[in-house]
PDB file of C-alpha atoms in Angstrom:
ATOM      1  CA  MET A  12       7.467 -14.616  46.041  1.00  0.00           C
ATOM      2  CA  LEU A  13       5.255 -11.732  46.293  1.00  0.00           C
ATOM      3  CA  MET A  14       1.500 -11.669  45.294  1.00  0.00           C
ATOM      4  CA  VAL A  15       0.314  -8.778  43.465  1.00  0.00           C
ATOM      5  CA  SER A  16      -3.738  -8.752  42.841  1.00  0.00           C
ATOM      6  CA  VAL A  17      -5.470  -7.291  40.463  1.00  0.00           C
ATOM      7  CA  GLN A  18      -8.333  -4.664  40.653  1.00  0.00           C
ATOM      8  CA  ALA A  19     -11.264  -5.461  38.631  1.00  0.00           C
ATOM      9  CA  GLU A  20     -12.176  -2.827  36.110  1.00  0.00           C
ATOM     10  CA  GLU A  21     -15.415  -0.792  37.620  1.00  0.00           C
ATOM     11  CA  ILE A  22     -18.025  -0.363  34.946  1.00  0.00           C
ATOM     12  CA  ARG A  23     -20.486   2.112  36.597  1.00  0.00           C
ATOM     13  CA  ILE A  24     -24.720   1.637  34.550  1.00  0.00           C
ATOM     14  CA  ALA A  25     -27.246   3.161  35.191  1.00  0.00           C
ATOM     15  CA  ALA A  26     -30.005   1.752  34.048  1.00  0.00           C
ATOM     16  CA  SER A  27     -33.729   2.384  33.860  1.00  0.00           C
ATOM     17  CA  ASP A  28     -35.588   0.831  37.141  1.00  0.00           C
ATOM     18  CA  LEU A  29     -38.246  -0.405  33.757  1.00  0.00           C
ATOM     19  CA  LEU A  30     -34.765  -3.526  33.012  1.00  0.00           C
ATOM     20  CA  ALA A  31     -32.320  -2.887  35.624  1.00  0.00           C
ATOM     21  CA  GLU A  32     -32.888  -6.063  37.015  1.00  0.00           C
ATOM     22  CA  TYR A  33     -33.135  -8.422  33.890  1.00  0.00           C
ATOM     23  CA  ILE A  34     -28.885  -7.283  32.758  1.00  0.00           C
ATOM     24  CA  GLN A  35     -27.930  -7.631  35.872  1.00  0.00           C
ATOM     25  CA  THR A  36     -27.472 -11.520  35.749  1.00  0.00           C
ATOM     26  CA  PRO A  37     -25.940 -11.813  32.031  1.00  0.00           C
ATOM     27  CA  LEU A  38     -23.295  -8.971  32.829  1.00  0.00           C
ATOM     28  CA  ASP A  39     -22.127 -10.327  36.539  1.00  0.00           C
ATOM     29  CA  ALA A  40     -21.271 -13.437  34.828  1.00  0.00           C
ATOM     30  CA  TYR A  41     -19.125 -11.939  31.764  1.00  0.00           C
ATOM     31  CA  GLY A  42     -18.002  -9.891  35.074  1.00  0.00           C
ATOM     32  CA  ASP A  43     -16.746 -13.059  36.439  1.00  0.00           C
ATOM     33  CA  GLU A  44     -15.066 -14.193  33.229  1.00  0.00           C
ATOM     34  CA  GLN A  45     -13.286 -10.818  32.664  1.00  0.00           C
ATOM     35  CA  GLU A  46     -12.563  -9.135  35.734  1.00  0.00           C
ATOM     36  CA  VAL A  47     -14.644  -6.180  35.931  1.00  0.00           C
ATOM     37  CA  GLU A  48     -17.520  -5.233  38.283  1.00  0.00           C
ATOM     38  CA  PHE A  49     -20.209  -3.899  37.153  1.00  0.00           C
ATOM     39  CA  VAL A  50     -22.086  -1.360  39.380  1.00  0.00           C
ATOM     40  CA  ILE A  51     -25.350  -0.939  38.011  1.00  0.00           C
ATOM     41  CA  ASP A  52     -27.725   1.200  39.889  1.00  0.00           C
ATOM     42  CA  SER A  53     -32.038   1.032  38.332  1.00  0.00           C
ATOM     43  CA  ILE A  54     -33.379   4.885  38.544  1.00  0.00           C
ATOM     44  CA  GLY A  55     -34.927   6.688  36.062  1.00  0.00           C
ATOM     45  CA  SER A  56     -33.986   8.009  33.177  1.00  0.00           C
ATOM     46  CA  ILE A  57     -33.668  11.682  33.418  1.00  0.00           C
ATOM     47  CA  PRO A  58     -31.121  10.985  36.285  1.00  0.00           C
ATOM     48  CA  ALA A  59     -29.328   8.984  34.884  1.00  0.00           C
ATOM     49  CA  LEU A  60     -29.038  11.069  32.002  1.00  0.00           C
ATOM     50  CA  ASP A  61     -27.608  13.546  34.253  1.00  0.00           C
ATOM     51  CA  ARG A  62     -25.459  11.811  36.446  1.00  0.00           C
ATOM     52  CA  LEU A  63     -23.698  10.819  32.536  1.00  0.00           C
ATOM     53  CA  ARG A  64     -23.486  14.344  32.056  1.00  0.00           C
ATOM     54  CA  ALA A  65     -21.575  14.974  35.282  1.00  0.00           C
ATOM     55  CA  ASP A  66     -19.408  11.907  34.990  1.00  0.00           C
ATOM     56  CA  GLU A  67     -20.694   9.848  37.490  1.00  0.00           C
ATOM     57  CA  ILE A  68     -21.008   6.365  35.338  1.00  0.00           C
ATOM     58  CA  ASP A  69     -19.689   5.519  32.653  1.00  0.00           C
ATOM     59  CA  LEU A  70     -22.686   4.365  30.502  1.00  0.00           C
ATOM     60  CA  ALA A  71     -26.929   4.759  30.628  1.00  0.00           C
ATOM     61  CA  ILE A  72     -30.010   2.942  29.202  1.00  0.00           C
ATOM     62  CA  ILE A  73     -32.577   5.016  29.235  1.00  0.00           C
ATOM     63  CA  ALA A  74     -36.124   4.636  28.367  1.00  0.00           C
ATOM     64  CA  VAL A  75     -37.303   6.914  25.787  1.00  0.00           C
ATOM     65  CA  PRO A  76     -41.198   7.531  25.187  1.00  0.00           C
ATOM     66  CA  GLU A  77     -42.320   8.262  21.559  1.00  0.00           C
ATOM     67  CA  GLY A  78     -41.856  12.040  20.201  1.00  0.00           C
ATOM     68  CA  SER A  79     -39.159  12.588  22.617  1.00  0.00           C
ATOM     69  CA  GLU A  80     -35.516  13.683  21.499  1.00  0.00           C
ATOM     70  CA  VAL A  81     -32.889  10.848  21.591  1.00  0.00           C
ATOM     71  CA  PRO A  82     -30.272  12.219  22.680  1.00  0.00           C
ATOM     72  CA  ARG A  83     -28.247  11.626  19.996  1.00  0.00           C
ATOM     73  CA  GLU A  84     -26.231  15.062  19.294  1.00  0.00           C
ATOM     74  CA  GLU A  85     -24.980  14.890  23.148  1.00  0.00           C
ATOM     75  CA  PHE A  86     -23.943  10.843  23.416  1.00  0.00           C
ATOM     76  CA  SER A  87     -23.030   7.939  21.324  1.00  0.00           C
ATOM     77  CA  ILE A  88     -26.601   6.058  21.306  1.00  0.00           C
ATOM     78  CA  TYR A  89     -27.073   2.601  20.266  1.00  0.00           C
ATOM     79  CA  PRO A  90     -30.498   1.086  20.063  1.00  0.00           C
ATOM     80  CA  PHE A  91     -31.056  -1.852  22.662  1.00  0.00           C
ATOM     81  CA  ALA A  92     -35.073  -2.679  23.797  1.00  0.00           C
ATOM     82  CA  TYR A  93     -38.563  -1.935  23.892  1.00  0.00           C
ATOM     83  CA  ASP A  94     -41.106  -2.223  25.712  1.00  0.00           C
ATOM     84  CA  ALA A  95     -45.010  -2.528  23.784  1.00  0.00           C
ATOM     85  CA  ALA A  96     -48.261  -3.448  24.779  1.00  0.00           C
ATOM     86  CA  VAL A  97     -50.331  -5.736  23.032  1.00  0.00           C
ATOM     87  CA  VAL A  98     -54.067  -6.092  21.956  1.00  0.00           C
ATOM     88  CA  ALA A  99     -56.290  -9.080  21.958  1.00  0.00           C
ATOM     89  CA  VAL A 100     -59.311 -10.615  21.307  1.00  0.00           C
ATOM     90  CA  ASN A 101     -61.162 -14.111  21.147  1.00  0.00           C
ATOM     91  CA  GLU A 102     -59.836 -16.041  17.480  1.00  0.00           C
ATOM     92  CA  SER A 103     -63.832 -16.232  16.596  1.00  0.00           C
ATOM     93  CA  ASN A 104     -63.989 -12.140  16.530  1.00  0.00           C
ATOM     94  CA  PRO A 105     -63.936 -11.159  13.003  1.00  0.00           C
ATOM     95  CA  ILE A 106     -61.658  -8.111  13.565  1.00  0.00           C
ATOM     96  CA  ASP A 107     -58.253  -8.131  12.950  1.00  0.00           C
ATOM     97  CA  GLU A 108     -56.714  -4.883  12.467  1.00  0.00           C
ATOM     98  CA  ILE A 109     -57.246  -1.396  14.718  1.00  0.00           C
ATOM     99  CA  SER A 110     -56.363   1.757  14.844  1.00  0.00           C
ATOM    100  CA  LEU A 111     -54.966   4.005  18.051  1.00  0.00           C
ATOM    101  CA  SER A 112     -57.877   6.423  17.221  1.00  0.00           C
ATOM    102  CA  HIS A 113     -60.564   3.024  17.598  1.00  0.00           C
ATOM    103  CA  LEU A 114     -58.894   1.869  20.765  1.00  0.00           C
ATOM    104  CA  GLY A 115     -59.069   5.486  21.984  1.00  0.00           C
ATOM    105  CA  GLY A 116     -62.968   4.843  21.143  1.00  0.00           C
ATOM    106  CA  ILE A 117     -62.823   1.281  23.400  1.00  0.00           C
ATOM    107  CA  PHE A 118     -61.295   2.247  26.116  1.00  0.00           C
ATOM    108  CA  GLY A 119     -60.967   5.986  26.919  1.00  0.00           C
ATOM    109  CA  ALA A 120     -63.565   8.160  28.590  1.00  0.00           C
ATOM    110  CA  ASN A 121     -63.155  11.472  26.454  1.00  0.00           C
ATOM    111  CA  GLU A 122     -61.705  10.697  23.148  1.00  0.00           C
ATOM    112  CA  GLU A 123     -62.201  11.662  19.407  1.00  0.00           C
ATOM    113  CA  PHE A 124     -64.761   8.089  19.305  1.00  0.00           C
ATOM    114  CA  ASN A 125     -67.510   6.903  21.881  1.00  0.00           C
ATOM    115  CA  PHE A 126     -67.508   2.397  20.947  1.00  0.00           C
ATOM    116  CA  ASN A 127     -70.238   0.466  22.907  1.00  0.00           C
ATOM    117  CA  THR A 128     -70.966  -2.329  20.746  1.00  0.00           C
ATOM    118  CA  TRP A 129     -68.894  -4.156  18.068  1.00  0.00           C
ATOM    119  CA  GLY A 130     -71.290  -3.237  15.547  1.00  0.00           C
ATOM    120  CA  ASP A 131     -70.699   0.480  16.095  1.00  0.00           C
ATOM    121  CA  LEU A 132     -67.014  -0.594  14.703  1.00  0.00           C
ATOM    122  CA  GLY A 133     -68.832  -2.028  11.610  1.00  0.00           C
ATOM    123  CA  LEU A 134     -68.551  -5.871  12.301  1.00  0.00           C
ATOM    124  CA  SER A 135     -71.092  -7.408  10.488  1.00  0.00           C
ATOM    125  CA  GLY A 136     -72.957 -10.113  12.247  1.00  0.00           C
ATOM    126  CA  TRP A 137     -71.607  -8.088  15.690  1.00  0.00           C
ATOM    127  CA  GLY A 138     -73.883  -5.621  16.308  1.00  0.00           C
ATOM    128  CA  ASN A 139     -75.928  -5.573  19.369  1.00  0.00           C
ATOM    129  CA  ARG A 140     -72.621  -7.254  21.482  1.00  0.00           C
ATOM    130  CA  ASN A 141     -71.449  -5.067  23.848  1.00  0.00           C
ATOM    131  CA  ILE A 142     -67.647  -4.421  24.164  1.00  0.00           C
ATOM    132  CA  LYS A 143     -65.879  -5.486  26.974  1.00  0.00           C
ATOM    133  CA  PRO A 144     -62.356  -3.436  27.141  1.00  0.00           C
ATOM    134  CA  ILE A 145     -59.681  -5.362  30.118  1.00  0.00           C
ATOM    135  CA  ALA A 146     -56.721  -3.920  31.559  1.00  0.00           C
ATOM    136  CA  GLY A 147     -54.154  -6.025  32.100  1.00  0.00           C
ATOM    137  CA  THR A 148     -52.254  -5.014  35.226  1.00  0.00           C
ATOM    138  CA  SER A 149     -48.876  -5.637  36.431  1.00  0.00           C
ATOM    139  CA  GLU A 150     -46.870  -4.400  39.814  1.00  0.00           C
ATOM    140  CA  GLU A 151     -43.996  -5.423  36.995  1.00  0.00           C
ATOM    141  CA  SER A 152     -45.028  -4.002  34.203  1.00  0.00           C
ATOM    142  CA  ILE A 153     -45.779  -0.189  32.925  1.00  0.00           C
ATOM    143  CA  THR A 154     -47.869  -1.732  29.611  1.00  0.00           C
ATOM    144  CA  LEU A 155     -51.415   0.515  30.960  1.00  0.00           C
ATOM    145  CA  GLU A 156     -49.289   3.577  31.280  1.00  0.00           C
ATOM    146  CA  LEU A 157     -47.666   3.384  27.450  1.00  0.00           C
ATOM    147  CA  PHE A 158     -50.917   2.625  26.560  1.00  0.00           C
ATOM    148  CA  LYS A 159     -52.718   5.054  27.575  1.00  0.00           C
ATOM    149  CA  TYR A 160     -49.535   7.323  26.454  1.00  0.00           C
ATOM    150  CA  SER A 161     -49.970   6.249  23.285  1.00  0.00           C
ATOM    151  CA  VAL A 162     -53.137   6.229  22.836  1.00  0.00           C
ATOM    152  CA  PHE A 163     -55.781   8.339  24.431  1.00  0.00           C
ATOM    153  CA  LYS A 164     -55.616  12.148  24.408  1.00  0.00           C
ATOM    154  CA  GLY A 165     -58.224  13.167  26.666  1.00  0.00           C
ATOM    155  CA  GLY A 166     -55.863  10.872  28.964  1.00  0.00           C
ATOM    156  CA  ALA A 167     -58.745   8.706  31.265  1.00  0.00           C
ATOM    157  CA  MET A 168     -59.779   5.456  31.266  1.00  0.00           C
ATOM    158  CA  LYS A 169     -63.496   4.231  30.970  1.00  0.00           C
ATOM    159  CA  ALA A 170     -65.013   3.350  33.882  1.00  0.00           C
ATOM    160  CA  SER A 171     -66.323   0.267  32.366  1.00  0.00           C
ATOM    161  CA  VAL A 172     -62.867  -1.125  31.938  1.00  0.00           C
ATOM    162  CA  GLY A 173     -62.127  -4.437  33.492  1.00  0.00           C
ATOM    163  CA  MET A 174     -58.865  -4.789  35.427  1.00  0.00           C
ATOM    164  CA  ALA A 175     -57.799  -8.313  35.250  1.00  0.00           C
ATOM    165  CA  LYS A 176     -53.797  -9.588  36.346  1.00  0.00           C
ATOM    166  CA  ASN A 177     -51.601 -10.263  33.316  1.00  0.00           C
ATOM    167  CA  SER A 178     -52.135 -13.599  33.925  1.00  0.00           C
ATOM    168  CA  GLU A 179     -55.697 -13.853  34.024  1.00  0.00           C
ATOM    169  CA  VAL A 180     -56.496 -11.687  30.713  1.00  0.00           C
ATOM    170  CA  GLU A 181     -56.124 -14.607  28.232  1.00  0.00           C
ATOM    171  CA  ASP A 182     -58.404 -17.009  29.816  1.00  0.00           C
ATOM    172  CA  ILE A 183     -61.141 -14.050  29.916  1.00  0.00           C
ATOM    173  CA  LEU A 184     -61.084 -13.806  26.115  1.00  0.00           C
ATOM    174  CA  ARG A 185     -60.670 -17.509  25.742  1.00  0.00           C
ATOM    175  CA  THR A 186     -64.344 -17.288  27.154  1.00  0.00           C
ATOM    176  CA  ASP A 187     -65.662 -14.029  26.539  1.00  0.00           C
ATOM    177  CA  ALA A 188     -65.987 -13.563  22.828  1.00  0.00           C
ATOM    178  CA  ALA A 189     -67.362 -10.174  22.676  1.00  0.00           C
ATOM    179  CA  SER A 190     -64.654  -9.103  25.160  1.00  0.00           C
ATOM    180  CA  ILE A 191     -60.729  -6.728  23.723  1.00  0.00           C
ATOM    181  CA  ALA A 192     -57.893  -6.716  25.951  1.00  0.00           C
ATOM    182  CA  ILE A 193     -54.312  -4.941  26.734  1.00  0.00           C
ATOM    183  CA  LEU A 194     -51.253  -7.466  27.215  1.00  0.00           C
ATOM    184  CA  SER A 195     -48.062  -7.105  28.104  1.00  0.00           C
ATOM    185  CA  ARG A 196     -46.791  -9.759  26.245  1.00  0.00           C
ATOM    186  CA  MET A 197     -47.688 -12.325  23.137  1.00  0.00           C
ATOM    187  CA  PRO A 198     -50.383 -14.260  24.217  1.00  0.00           C
ATOM    188  CA  LYS A 199     -49.644 -18.129  24.997  1.00  0.00           C
ATOM    189  CA  MET A 200     -53.025 -19.561  23.686  1.00  0.00           C
ATOM    190  CA  SER A 201     -54.174 -20.248  20.441  1.00  0.00           C
ATOM    191  CA  SER A 202     -57.462 -19.369  21.195  1.00  0.00           C
ATOM    192  CA  VAL A 203     -56.529 -16.110  21.527  1.00  0.00           C
ATOM    193  CA  LYS A 204     -55.830 -13.443  18.439  1.00  0.00           C
ATOM    194  CA  VAL A 205     -53.818 -10.284  18.571  1.00  0.00           C
ATOM    195  CA  LEU A 206     -54.660  -7.300  16.902  1.00  0.00           C
ATOM    196  CA  MET A 207     -52.687  -5.548  14.245  1.00  0.00           C
ATOM    197  CA  VAL A 208     -52.601  -1.649  15.130  1.00  0.00           C
ATOM    198  CA  SER A 209     -52.139   1.468  12.856  1.00  0.00           C
ATOM    199  CA  SER A 210     -51.072   5.083  13.875  1.00  0.00           C
ATOM    200  CA  GLY A 211     -53.233   7.225  11.011  1.00  0.00           C
ATOM    201  CA  ALA A 212     -56.747   8.391  10.858  1.00  0.00           C
ATOM    202  CA  ASP A 213     -58.204   6.923   8.091  1.00  0.00           C
ATOM    203  CA  SER A 214     -59.342   3.311   7.284  1.00  0.00           C
ATOM    204  CA  ASP A 215     -56.466   3.016   4.679  1.00  0.00           C
ATOM    205  CA  ALA A 216     -53.910   2.948   6.867  1.00  0.00           C
ATOM    206  CA  PRO A 217     -51.393   0.306   7.102  1.00  0.00           C
ATOM    207  CA  ALA A 218     -51.520  -1.888  10.194  1.00  0.00           C
ATOM    208  CA  PHE A 219     -48.715  -4.045  11.961  1.00  0.00           C
ATOM    209  CA  GLY A 220     -48.724  -6.618  14.343  1.00  0.00           C
ATOM    210  CA  PRO A 221     -45.900  -6.387  17.188  1.00  0.00           C
ATOM    211  CA  THR A 222     -43.006  -8.312  15.897  1.00  0.00           C
ATOM    212  CA  ASP A 223     -39.755  -7.377  16.947  1.00  0.00           C
ATOM    213  CA  ASP A 224     -39.075  -6.262  13.552  1.00  0.00           C
ATOM    214  CA  ASN A 225     -42.499  -4.228  13.466  1.00  0.00           C
ATOM    215  CA  VAL A 226     -41.181  -2.743  17.034  1.00  0.00           C
ATOM    216  CA  HIS A 227     -37.831  -2.055  15.944  1.00  0.00           C
ATOM    217  CA  TYR A 228     -38.273   0.410  12.574  1.00  0.00           C
ATOM    218  CA  GLY A 229     -41.267   1.969  14.517  1.00  0.00           C
ATOM    219  CA  ASP A 230     -44.202   0.578  12.355  1.00  0.00           C
ATOM    220  CA  TYR A 231     -45.996  -0.619  15.739  1.00  0.00           C
ATOM    221  CA  PRO A 232     -47.005   2.178  17.795  1.00  0.00           C
ATOM    222  CA  ILE A 233     -47.863   1.254  20.929  1.00  0.00           C
ATOM    223  CA  ARG A 234     -43.814   0.705  22.241  1.00  0.00           C
ATOM    224  CA  LEU A 235     -41.377   2.314  23.968  1.00  0.00           C
ATOM    225  CA  ALA A 236     -38.266   2.559  23.379  1.00  0.00           C
ATOM    226  CA  PHE A 237     -34.743   2.253  25.416  1.00  0.00           C
ATOM    227  CA  TYR A 238     -31.281   3.005  24.565  1.00  0.00           C
ATOM    228  CA  ILE A 239     -27.971   2.686  25.301  1.00  0.00           C
ATOM    229  CA  ALA A 240     -26.171   6.084  25.797  1.00  0.00           C
ATOM    230  CA  PHE A 241     -22.368   6.981  26.357  1.00  0.00           C
ATOM    231  CA  ASN A 242     -19.719   9.794  26.052  1.00  0.00           C
ATOM    232  CA  GLN A 243     -17.830   8.987  22.630  1.00  0.00           C
ATOM    233  CA  ARG A 244     -14.260   9.244  24.353  1.00  0.00           C
ATOM    234  CA  ASN A 245     -15.656   6.121  26.236  1.00  0.00           C
ATOM    235  CA  GLU A 246     -15.816   4.045  23.014  1.00  0.00           C
ATOM    236  CA  THR A 247     -13.018   2.331  23.028  1.00  0.00           C
ATOM    237  CA  ARG A 248     -12.953   1.508  26.631  1.00  0.00           C
ATOM    238  CA  LEU A 249     -17.096   0.646  26.484  1.00  0.00           C
ATOM    239  CA  ARG A 250     -16.926  -1.786  23.502  1.00  0.00           C
ATOM    240  CA  ALA A 251     -17.027  -4.783  25.077  1.00  0.00           C
ATOM    241  CA  VAL A 252     -19.860  -4.076  27.468  1.00  0.00           C
ATOM    242  CA  ILE A 253     -21.636  -2.693  24.806  1.00  0.00           C
ATOM    243  CA  ARG A 254     -21.512  -5.929  22.894  1.00  0.00           C
ATOM    244  CA  GLU A 255     -22.120  -7.695  25.877  1.00  0.00           C
ATOM    245  CA  LEU A 256     -25.046  -6.182  26.094  1.00  0.00           C
ATOM    246  CA  LEU A 257     -25.866  -6.645  22.378  1.00  0.00           C
ATOM    247  CA  ASP A 258     -25.260 -10.124  22.914  1.00  0.00           C
ATOM    248  CA  ASP A 259     -27.430 -13.089  22.685  1.00  0.00           C
ATOM    249  CA  GLN A 260     -28.016 -13.460  27.007  1.00  0.00           C
ATOM    250  CA  VAL A 261     -29.064 -10.289  27.515  1.00  0.00           C
ATOM    251  CA  ALA A 262     -31.270 -10.627  24.868  1.00  0.00           C
ATOM    252  CA  GLU A 263     -32.773 -13.670  26.307  1.00  0.00           C
ATOM    253  CA  SER A 264     -33.187 -12.163  29.186  1.00  0.00           C
ATOM    254  CA  LEU A 265     -35.079  -9.645  28.514  1.00  0.00           C
ATOM    255  CA  ARG A 266     -37.232 -11.547  26.356  1.00  0.00           C
ATOM    256  CA  SER A 267     -37.630 -13.679  29.321  1.00  0.00           C
ATOM    257  CA  HIS A 268     -39.170 -10.928  30.791  1.00  0.00           C
ATOM    258  CA  ASP A 269     -42.432  -9.859  28.720  1.00  0.00           C
ATOM    259  CA  LEU A 270     -39.130  -6.700  26.631  1.00  0.00           C
ATOM    260  CA  ILE A 271     -38.779  -6.918  23.412  1.00  0.00           C
ATOM    261  CA  ALA A 272     -34.042  -7.218  22.558  1.00  0.00           C
ATOM    262  CA  LEU A 273     -32.957  -6.371  19.195  1.00  0.00           C
ATOM    263  CA  PRO A 274     -34.091  -8.030  15.870  1.00  0.00           C
ATOM    264  CA  ASP A 275     -31.188 -10.709  15.960  1.00  0.00           C
ATOM    265  CA  THR A 276     -30.283  -9.112  12.658  1.00  0.00           C
ATOM    266  CA  VAL A 277     -30.387  -5.864  13.453  1.00  0.00           C
ATOM    267  CA  ARG A 278     -28.272  -6.890  16.908  1.00  0.00           C
ATOM    268  CA  ARG A 279     -25.260  -8.744  14.094  1.00  0.00           C
ATOM    269  CA  LYS A 280     -24.980  -5.888  12.037  1.00  0.00           C
ATOM    270  CA  LEU A 281     -24.452  -3.798  15.176  1.00  0.00           C
ATOM    271  CA  LEU A 282     -21.709  -6.283  16.567  1.00  0.00           C
ATOM    272  CA  ILE A 283     -20.420  -6.400  13.467  1.00  0.00           C
ATOM    273  CA  ASP A 284     -19.826  -2.919  13.237  1.00  0.00           C
ATOM    274  CA  LEU A 285     -18.457  -2.610  16.537  1.00  0.00           C
ATOM    275  CA  ASP A 286     -16.166  -5.021  15.636  1.00  0.00           C
ATOM    276  CA  LEU A 287     -15.015  -3.160  12.624  1.00  0.00           C
ATOM    277  CA  GLU A 288     -14.646  -0.210  14.877  1.00  0.00           C
TER     278      GLU A 288
END
């Protein structure tokens, strides 16, 4: 009896190089079960969209900075994930929230404000304590660049900002109550406190913490959004792939690499909508 081999369907994806490797393993596992081969290229978002326009790929996962246009009129779009910069202090610091402009005054060199002591920010009893700003760094994270883009108007960091590896920042905050730091993830130490951040200029503007919901709905202002984009004519063919990208395994992979997946309730609704279609 002649055996005929069935060639696996090929799905071509161009994903932002900020997260491409984090979706590879769960998609490969799905592909092995469903006889689908995923070819995932890790490239920038602009060339990914160019390749989507040229029909060189089936689906793109792109990063869209705040204030930039999401190409909804050109492609079918699904929200996918977020990166966020977290601002943290020692738990003994009385500050609980801060505005973008005040963060600029702490970390930025050419901003509207220039804060050097905690007293400059009106913290009672902390008037003479110098603010010790720290930026966490990692070759695998763009958190610092995201912070600069979201917070600075002048664009330059103060020379006084200390640079430390992400893995070291929490220890610094734990031992130095006058420090304030930029982190790529939520801290694990109970002695470190995350600040809520407001985008408004006045002190009455509401501030929000970097929860999944606040980041997704845009209330937390220091974020970078990622979207799934594809040509609408391919929606039926790609529906199962989109389901997999929105499933728990991919969400867990993103979270394990310090990215923020869509809130579970949002993912569940999108999955239900896909089923109804």
